[in-house]
Amino acid sequence: MTASAKAMAGSGSKTRFWRAPMLDSLPLRLSVIIICFLWTLPTAGLLVTSFRNPQLINKTGWWTALFDFFAPDQWTLQNYERVPGGDNMGAGFLNSLIVTIPSTVIPITIAAFAAYAFAWMEFKGRYVMFVVVAGLLVVPLQMALIPILRLYADGAVLFGRRIFPDLDLNGTFLGVWLAHAGFGLPLATYLLTNYIRSLPSSIIESARIDGADHF
């Protein structure tokens, strides 16, 4: 009888302090919702502004359009009609493709080779080199912009002696591709290394048995 009373008391205490799982994660959910709202607020403002009358854009904030939604001359498609056909937009879009596609393909291709080497090949200094690559993730990119610009334009000079010739890459697509590749290689190598390490070792062993080399 005493044991049953203790069991009932224990079950009652558990019931008394039981909380719904939703309440336990409620602060986290609210925090994520608030952060997402604040993050997307500027984008929403830019979207609303793109449909507003240019004269109203310079006079009032974008949020005023939501409170005066049906006002005359509030909305227009004039911005979308003028931008694609004016200000050399077509050439700018083509330049974006010329810069973006090689700047994405080059670092991913090089990083794939490096990631495989870090994941499945045994060589001296592998862990040290991987730590260096991971450490490059925390180096601010702004620190390298001026040195790269000087390297492209004037070469490298150390103690009054030229140790690297003038590459003459300033203002060229090749210079932009190489800069993007250099900045993107550490992150791409780190992510691809973790992915390739997760592949089943049986796949690599089967390929080796079939005569495949590392390349």
PDB file of C-alpha atoms in Angstrom:
ATOM      1  CA  MET A   1       0.000   0.000   0.000  1.00  0.00           C
ATOM      2  CA  THR A   2       2.875   2.288   0.790  1.00  0.00           C
ATOM      3  CA  ALA A   3       4.536   1.439  -2.536  1.00  0.00           C
ATOM      4  CA  SER A   4       1.329   2.171  -4.433  1.00  0.00           C
ATOM      5  CA  ALA A   5       0.985   5.494  -2.631  1.00  0.00           C
ATOM      6  CA  LYS A   6       4.569   6.398  -3.546  1.00  0.00           C
ATOM      7  CA  ALA A   7       3.911   5.394  -7.141  1.00  0.00           C
ATOM      8  CA  MET A   8       0.806   7.560  -7.243  1.00  0.00           C
ATOM      9  CA  ALA A   9       2.708  10.449  -5.668  1.00  0.00           C
ATOM     10  CA  GLY A  10       5.517   9.998  -8.171  1.00  0.00           C
ATOM     11  CA  SER A  11       3.137   9.903 -11.105  1.00  0.00           C
ATOM     12  CA  GLY A  12       1.383  12.975  -9.773  1.00  0.00           C
ATOM     13  CA  SER A  13       4.643  14.885  -9.457  1.00  0.00           C
ATOM     14  CA  LYS A  14       5.602  13.919 -12.996  1.00  0.00           C
ATOM     15  CA  THR A  15       2.222  15.024 -14.264  1.00  0.00           C
ATOM     16  CA  ARG A  16       2.454  18.269 -12.352  1.00  0.00           C
ATOM     17  CA  PHE A  17       5.812  19.276 -13.857  1.00  0.00           C
ATOM     18  CA  TRP A  18       5.179  17.883 -17.331  1.00  0.00           C
ATOM     19  CA  ARG A  19       5.411  20.468 -20.109  1.00  0.00           C
ATOM     20  CA  ALA A  20       4.445  20.157 -23.712  1.00  0.00           C
ATOM     21  CA  PRO A  21       7.390  19.775 -26.100  1.00  0.00           C
ATOM     22  CA  MET A  22       6.064  22.768 -28.005  1.00  0.00           C
ATOM     23  CA  LEU A  23       6.522  24.995 -24.958  1.00  0.00           C
ATOM     24  CA  ASP A  24      10.113  23.844 -24.456  1.00  0.00           C
ATOM     25  CA  SER A  25      11.078  24.857 -27.989  1.00  0.00           C
ATOM     26  CA  LEU A  26       8.856  27.944 -28.105  1.00  0.00           C
ATOM     27  CA  PRO A  27      11.652  30.487 -27.335  1.00  0.00           C
ATOM     28  CA  LEU A  28      13.829  28.950 -30.043  1.00  0.00           C
ATOM     29  CA  ARG A  29      10.999  28.983 -32.544  1.00  0.00           C
ATOM     30  CA  LEU A  30      10.174  32.604 -31.772  1.00  0.00           C
ATOM     31  CA  SER A  31      13.832  33.594 -32.081  1.00  0.00           C
ATOM     32  CA  VAL A  32      14.150  31.913 -35.472  1.00  0.00           C
ATOM     33  CA  ILE A  33      10.940  33.568 -36.698  1.00  0.00           C
ATOM     34  CA  ILE A  34      12.098  37.012 -35.543  1.00  0.00           C
ATOM     35  CA  ILE A  35      15.549  36.587 -37.118  1.00  0.00           C
ATOM     36  CA  CYS A  36      14.036  35.400 -40.419  1.00  0.00           C
ATOM     37  CA  PHE A  37      11.630  38.344 -40.401  1.00  0.00           C
ATOM     38  CA  LEU A  38      14.396  40.884 -39.802  1.00  0.00           C
ATOM     39  CA  TRP A  39      16.580  39.187 -42.423  1.00  0.00           C
ATOM     40  CA  THR A  40      13.920  39.297 -45.149  1.00  0.00           C
ATOM     41  CA  LEU A  41      12.602  42.766 -44.279  1.00  0.00           C
ATOM     42  CA  PRO A  42      15.097  44.681 -46.478  1.00  0.00           C
ATOM     43  CA  THR A  43      14.394  42.331 -49.385  1.00  0.00           C
ATOM     44  CA  ALA A  44      10.655  42.870 -48.991  1.00  0.00           C
ATOM     45  CA  GLY A  45      11.220  46.635 -48.913  1.00  0.00           C
ATOM     46  CA  LEU A  46      13.286  46.449 -52.111  1.00  0.00           C
ATOM     47  CA  LEU A  47      10.551  44.413 -53.811  1.00  0.00           C
ATOM     48  CA  VAL A  48       7.844  46.887 -52.829  1.00  0.00           C
ATOM     49  CA  THR A  49      10.010  49.835 -53.899  1.00  0.00           C
ATOM     50  CA  SER A  50      10.575  48.315 -57.337  1.00  0.00           C
ATOM     51  CA  PHE A  51       6.839  48.573 -58.072  1.00  0.00           C
ATOM     52  CA  ARG A  52       6.354  52.107 -56.700  1.00  0.00           C
ATOM     53  CA  ASN A  53       6.206  55.392 -58.539  1.00  0.00           C
ATOM     54  CA  PRO A  54       9.728  56.893 -58.777  1.00  0.00           C
ATOM     55  CA  GLN A  55       8.469  60.240 -57.468  1.00  0.00           C
ATOM     56  CA  LEU A  56       7.002  58.610 -54.364  1.00  0.00           C
ATOM     57  CA  ILE A  57      10.175  56.617 -53.753  1.00  0.00           C
ATOM     58  CA  ASN A  58      12.140  59.822 -53.154  1.00  0.00           C
ATOM     59  CA  LYS A  59       9.497  61.308 -50.863  1.00  0.00           C
ATOM     60  CA  THR A  60       8.181  58.502 -48.646  1.00  0.00           C
ATOM     61  CA  GLY A  61       9.361  55.190 -47.281  1.00  0.00           C
ATOM     62  CA  TRP A  62       8.357  51.903 -48.847  1.00  0.00           C
ATOM     63  CA  TRP A  63       6.208  50.927 -45.855  1.00  0.00           C
ATOM     64  CA  THR A  64       3.838  53.831 -46.489  1.00  0.00           C
ATOM     65  CA  ALA A  65       2.686  52.090 -49.651  1.00  0.00           C
ATOM     66  CA  LEU A  66       1.279  49.231 -47.564  1.00  0.00           C
ATOM     67  CA  PHE A  67      -0.936  51.604 -45.596  1.00  0.00           C
ATOM     68  CA  ASP A  68      -2.024  53.463 -48.727  1.00  0.00           C
ATOM     69  CA  PHE A  69      -2.262  50.454 -51.005  1.00  0.00           C
ATOM     70  CA  PHE A  70      -5.057  51.672 -53.311  1.00  0.00           C
ATOM     71  CA  ALA A  71      -3.875  55.248 -53.714  1.00  0.00           C
ATOM     72  CA  PRO A  72      -3.739  56.546 -57.307  1.00  0.00           C
ATOM     73  CA  ASP A  73      -0.336  56.535 -58.986  1.00  0.00           C
ATOM     74  CA  GLN A  74       1.062  54.384 -56.176  1.00  0.00           C
ATOM     75  CA  TRP A  75       2.135  51.409 -58.288  1.00  0.00           C
ATOM     76  CA  THR A  76       3.765  51.217 -61.698  1.00  0.00           C
ATOM     77  CA  LEU A  77       5.693  48.838 -63.955  1.00  0.00           C
ATOM     78  CA  GLN A  78       7.762  51.673 -65.382  1.00  0.00           C
ATOM     79  CA  ASN A  79      10.867  50.588 -63.481  1.00  0.00           C
ATOM     80  CA  TYR A  80      10.820  47.114 -65.009  1.00  0.00           C
ATOM     81  CA  GLU A  81      10.163  48.549 -68.466  1.00  0.00           C
ATOM     82  CA  ARG A  82      13.128  50.933 -68.392  1.00  0.00           C
ATOM     83  CA  VAL A  83      15.865  48.956 -66.623  1.00  0.00           C
ATOM     84  CA  PRO A  84      16.192  45.855 -68.898  1.00  0.00           C
ATOM     85  CA  GLY A  85      16.454  47.944 -72.053  1.00  0.00           C
ATOM     86  CA  GLY A  86      18.510  50.833 -70.732  1.00  0.00           C
ATOM     87  CA  ASP A  87      21.867  51.641 -69.163  1.00  0.00           C
ATOM     88  CA  ASN A  88      23.630  48.825 -71.054  1.00  0.00           C
ATOM     89  CA  MET A  89      21.857  46.201 -68.931  1.00  0.00           C
ATOM     90  CA  GLY A  90      22.310  43.459 -71.529  1.00  0.00           C
ATOM     91  CA  ALA A  91      26.094  43.787 -71.544  1.00  0.00           C
ATOM     92  CA  GLY A  92      26.147  43.870 -67.750  1.00  0.00           C
ATOM     93  CA  PHE A  93      24.109  40.660 -67.586  1.00  0.00           C
ATOM     94  CA  LEU A  94      26.435  38.979 -70.080  1.00  0.00           C
ATOM     95  CA  ASN A  95      29.480  40.077 -68.086  1.00  0.00           C
ATOM     96  CA  SER A  96      27.907  38.598 -64.967  1.00  0.00           C
ATOM     97  CA  LEU A  97      27.589  35.232 -66.689  1.00  0.00           C
ATOM     98  CA  ILE A  98      31.158  35.411 -68.012  1.00  0.00           C
ATOM     99  CA  VAL A  99      32.454  36.121 -64.502  1.00  0.00           C
ATOM    100  CA  THR A 100      30.170  33.832 -62.497  1.00  0.00           C
ATOM    101  CA  ILE A 101      30.354  30.558 -64.438  1.00  0.00           C
ATOM    102  CA  PRO A 102      34.175  30.183 -64.643  1.00  0.00           C
ATOM    103  CA  SER A 103      34.569  31.597 -61.128  1.00  0.00           C
ATOM    104  CA  THR A 104      32.370  28.748 -59.899  1.00  0.00           C
ATOM    105  CA  VAL A 105      33.698  25.919 -62.067  1.00  0.00           C
ATOM    106  CA  ILE A 106      37.414  26.624 -61.522  1.00  0.00           C
ATOM    107  CA  PRO A 107      37.495  26.520 -57.693  1.00  0.00           C
ATOM    108  CA  ILE A 108      35.131  23.543 -57.460  1.00  0.00           C
ATOM    109  CA  THR A 109      37.229  21.550 -59.945  1.00  0.00           C
ATOM    110  CA  ILE A 110      40.493  22.269 -58.138  1.00  0.00           C
ATOM    111  CA  ALA A 111      38.869  21.739 -54.725  1.00  0.00           C
ATOM    112  CA  ALA A 112      37.550  18.337 -55.794  1.00  0.00           C
ATOM    113  CA  PHE A 113      41.097  17.103 -56.497  1.00  0.00           C
ATOM    114  CA  ALA A 114      42.400  18.576 -53.238  1.00  0.00           C
ATOM    115  CA  ALA A 115      39.475  17.190 -51.235  1.00  0.00           C
ATOM    116  CA  TYR A 116      40.023  13.679 -52.572  1.00  0.00           C
ATOM    117  CA  ALA A 117      43.710  13.907 -51.694  1.00  0.00           C
ATOM    118  CA  PHE A 118      42.927  15.015 -48.137  1.00  0.00           C
ATOM    119  CA  ALA A 119      40.282  12.306 -47.722  1.00  0.00           C
ATOM    120  CA  TRP A 120      41.827   9.186 -49.259  1.00  0.00           C
ATOM    121  CA  MET A 121      45.512   9.716 -49.992  1.00  0.00           C
ATOM    122  CA  GLU A 122      48.338   9.259 -47.501  1.00  0.00           C
ATOM    123  CA  PHE A 123      51.196  11.763 -47.734  1.00  0.00           C
ATOM    124  CA  LYS A 124      53.376  13.710 -45.356  1.00  0.00           C
ATOM    125  CA  GLY A 125      51.966  16.971 -44.055  1.00  0.00           C
ATOM    126  CA  ARG A 126      48.408  16.127 -45.016  1.00  0.00           C
ATOM    127  CA  TYR A 127      46.891  17.161 -41.694  1.00  0.00           C
ATOM    128  CA  VAL A 128      49.021  20.299 -41.472  1.00  0.00           C
ATOM    129  CA  MET A 129      47.984  21.362 -44.946  1.00  0.00           C
ATOM    130  CA  PHE A 130      44.325  20.687 -44.164  1.00  0.00           C
ATOM    131  CA  VAL A 131      44.562  22.793 -41.001  1.00  0.00           C
ATOM    132  CA  VAL A 132      46.078  25.606 -43.065  1.00  0.00           C
ATOM    133  CA  VAL A 133      43.220  25.363 -45.571  1.00  0.00           C
ATOM    134  CA  ALA A 134      40.668  25.420 -42.745  1.00  0.00           C
ATOM    135  CA  GLY A 135      42.478  28.373 -41.170  1.00  0.00           C
ATOM    136  CA  LEU A 136      42.135  30.362 -44.391  1.00  0.00           C
ATOM    137  CA  LEU A 137      38.369  30.356 -43.831  1.00  0.00           C
ATOM    138  CA  VAL A 138      38.709  32.874 -41.009  1.00  0.00           C
ATOM    139  CA  VAL A 139      41.074  35.250 -42.840  1.00  0.00           C
ATOM    140  CA  PRO A 140      39.175  38.402 -43.896  1.00  0.00           C
ATOM    141  CA  LEU A 141      39.100  38.655 -47.666  1.00  0.00           C
ATOM    142  CA  GLN A 142      39.576  42.425 -47.457  1.00  0.00           C
ATOM    143  CA  MET A 143      43.168  41.852 -46.340  1.00  0.00           C
ATOM    144  CA  ALA A 144      44.045  40.302 -49.700  1.00  0.00           C
ATOM    145  CA  LEU A 145      42.311  42.741 -52.058  1.00  0.00           C
ATOM    146  CA  ILE A 146      45.038  45.418 -52.129  1.00  0.00           C
ATOM    147  CA  PRO A 147      47.958  42.930 -52.386  1.00  0.00           C
ATOM    148  CA  ILE A 148      46.231  41.119 -55.252  1.00  0.00           C
ATOM    149  CA  LEU A 149      45.560  44.408 -57.037  1.00  0.00           C
ATOM    150  CA  ARG A 150      49.218  45.406 -56.709  1.00  0.00           C
ATOM    151  CA  LEU A 151      50.310  41.947 -57.866  1.00  0.00           C
ATOM    152  CA  TYR A 152      48.116  42.224 -60.931  1.00  0.00           C
ATOM    153  CA  ALA A 153      49.263  45.739 -61.786  1.00  0.00           C
ATOM    154  CA  ASP A 154      52.895  45.997 -60.639  1.00  0.00           C
ATOM    155  CA  GLY A 155      54.055  42.489 -59.743  1.00  0.00           C
ATOM    156  CA  ALA A 156      55.709  41.661 -56.430  1.00  0.00           C
ATOM    157  CA  VAL A 157      58.709  43.557 -55.089  1.00  0.00           C
ATOM    158  CA  LEU A 158      60.615  42.487 -51.964  1.00  0.00           C
ATOM    159  CA  PHE A 159      63.493  44.538 -50.521  1.00  0.00           C
ATOM    160  CA  GLY A 160      63.723  46.509 -53.724  1.00  0.00           C
ATOM    161  CA  ARG A 161      64.018  43.438 -55.934  1.00  0.00           C
ATOM    162  CA  ARG A 162      61.279  42.149 -58.216  1.00  0.00           C
ATOM    163  CA  ILE A 163      60.436  38.582 -57.204  1.00  0.00           C
ATOM    164  CA  PHE A 164      57.300  38.249 -59.318  1.00  0.00           C
ATOM    165  CA  PRO A 165      56.734  39.830 -62.733  1.00  0.00           C
ATOM    166  CA  ASP A 166      53.883  42.116 -63.678  1.00  0.00           C
ATOM    167  CA  LEU A 167      50.976  39.860 -64.618  1.00  0.00           C
ATOM    168  CA  ASP A 168      49.054  42.605 -66.424  1.00  0.00           C
ATOM    169  CA  LEU A 169      45.763  41.075 -65.258  1.00  0.00           C
ATOM    170  CA  ASN A 170      44.220  44.237 -63.857  1.00  0.00           C
ATOM    171  CA  GLY A 171      40.785  44.751 -65.415  1.00  0.00           C
ATOM    172  CA  THR A 172      40.683  41.396 -67.221  1.00  0.00           C
ATOM    173  CA  PHE A 173      38.285  38.498 -66.877  1.00  0.00           C
ATOM    174  CA  LEU A 174      41.154  36.128 -66.133  1.00  0.00           C
ATOM    175  CA  GLY A 175      42.175  38.249 -63.168  1.00  0.00           C
ATOM    176  CA  VAL A 176      38.635  38.162 -61.790  1.00  0.00           C
ATOM    177  CA  TRP A 177      38.410  34.390 -62.295  1.00  0.00           C
ATOM    178  CA  LEU A 178      41.686  33.767 -60.465  1.00  0.00           C
ATOM    179  CA  ALA A 179      40.733  36.073 -57.598  1.00  0.00           C
ATOM    180  CA  HIS A 180      37.358  34.378 -57.131  1.00  0.00           C
ATOM    181  CA  ALA A 181      38.967  30.960 -57.368  1.00  0.00           C
ATOM    182  CA  GLY A 182      41.525  31.828 -54.713  1.00  0.00           C
ATOM    183  CA  PHE A 183      38.917  33.215 -52.342  1.00  0.00           C
ATOM    184  CA  GLY A 184      36.556  30.289 -52.855  1.00  0.00           C
ATOM    185  CA  LEU A 185      39.058  27.430 -52.698  1.00  0.00           C
ATOM    186  CA  PRO A 186      39.361  27.133 -48.880  1.00  0.00           C
ATOM    187  CA  LEU A 187      35.617  26.791 -48.296  1.00  0.00           C
ATOM    188  CA  ALA A 188      35.071  24.543 -51.310  1.00  0.00           C
ATOM    189  CA  THR A 189      37.967  22.277 -50.288  1.00  0.00           C
ATOM    190  CA  TYR A 190      36.743  22.053 -46.700  1.00  0.00           C
ATOM    191  CA  LEU A 191      33.160  21.188 -47.667  1.00  0.00           C
ATOM    192  CA  LEU A 192      34.119  18.691 -50.366  1.00  0.00           C
ATOM    193  CA  THR A 193      36.625  16.984 -48.060  1.00  0.00           C
ATOM    194  CA  ASN A 194      33.925  16.334 -45.472  1.00  0.00           C
ATOM    195  CA  TYR A 195      31.629  15.040 -48.211  1.00  0.00           C
ATOM    196  CA  ILE A 196      34.204  12.738 -49.843  1.00  0.00           C
ATOM    197  CA  ARG A 197      35.201  11.350 -46.438  1.00  0.00           C
ATOM    198  CA  SER A 198      31.584  10.309 -45.902  1.00  0.00           C
ATOM    199  CA  LEU A 199      31.591   8.133 -49.027  1.00  0.00           C
ATOM    200  CA  PRO A 200      31.702   4.375 -48.316  1.00  0.00           C
ATOM    201  CA  SER A 201      35.253   3.044 -48.351  1.00  0.00           C
ATOM    202  CA  SER A 202      34.009   0.003 -50.265  1.00  0.00           C
ATOM    203  CA  ILE A 203      33.563   2.181 -53.338  1.00  0.00           C
ATOM    204  CA  ILE A 204      37.189   3.302 -53.265  1.00  0.00           C
ATOM    205  CA  GLU A 205      38.440  -0.229 -52.545  1.00  0.00           C
ATOM    206  CA  SER A 206      36.383  -1.687 -55.384  1.00  0.00           C
ATOM    207  CA  ALA A 207      37.818   0.891 -57.765  1.00  0.00           C
ATOM    208  CA  ARG A 208      41.356   0.048 -56.646  1.00  0.00           C
ATOM    209  CA  ILE A 209      40.725  -3.677 -57.163  1.00  0.00           C
ATOM    210  CA  ASP A 210      39.508  -2.915 -60.686  1.00  0.00           C
ATOM    211  CA  GLY A 211      42.802  -1.177 -61.377  1.00  0.00           C
ATOM    212  CA  ALA A 212      41.795   2.463 -60.949  1.00  0.00           C
ATOM    213  CA  ASP A 213      44.435   4.877 -59.684  1.00  0.00           C
ATOM    214  CA  HIS A 214      43.907   8.012 -57.638  1.00  0.00           C
ATOM    215  CA  PHE A 215      43.594  10.233 -60.669  1.00  0.00           C
TER     216      PHE A 215
END
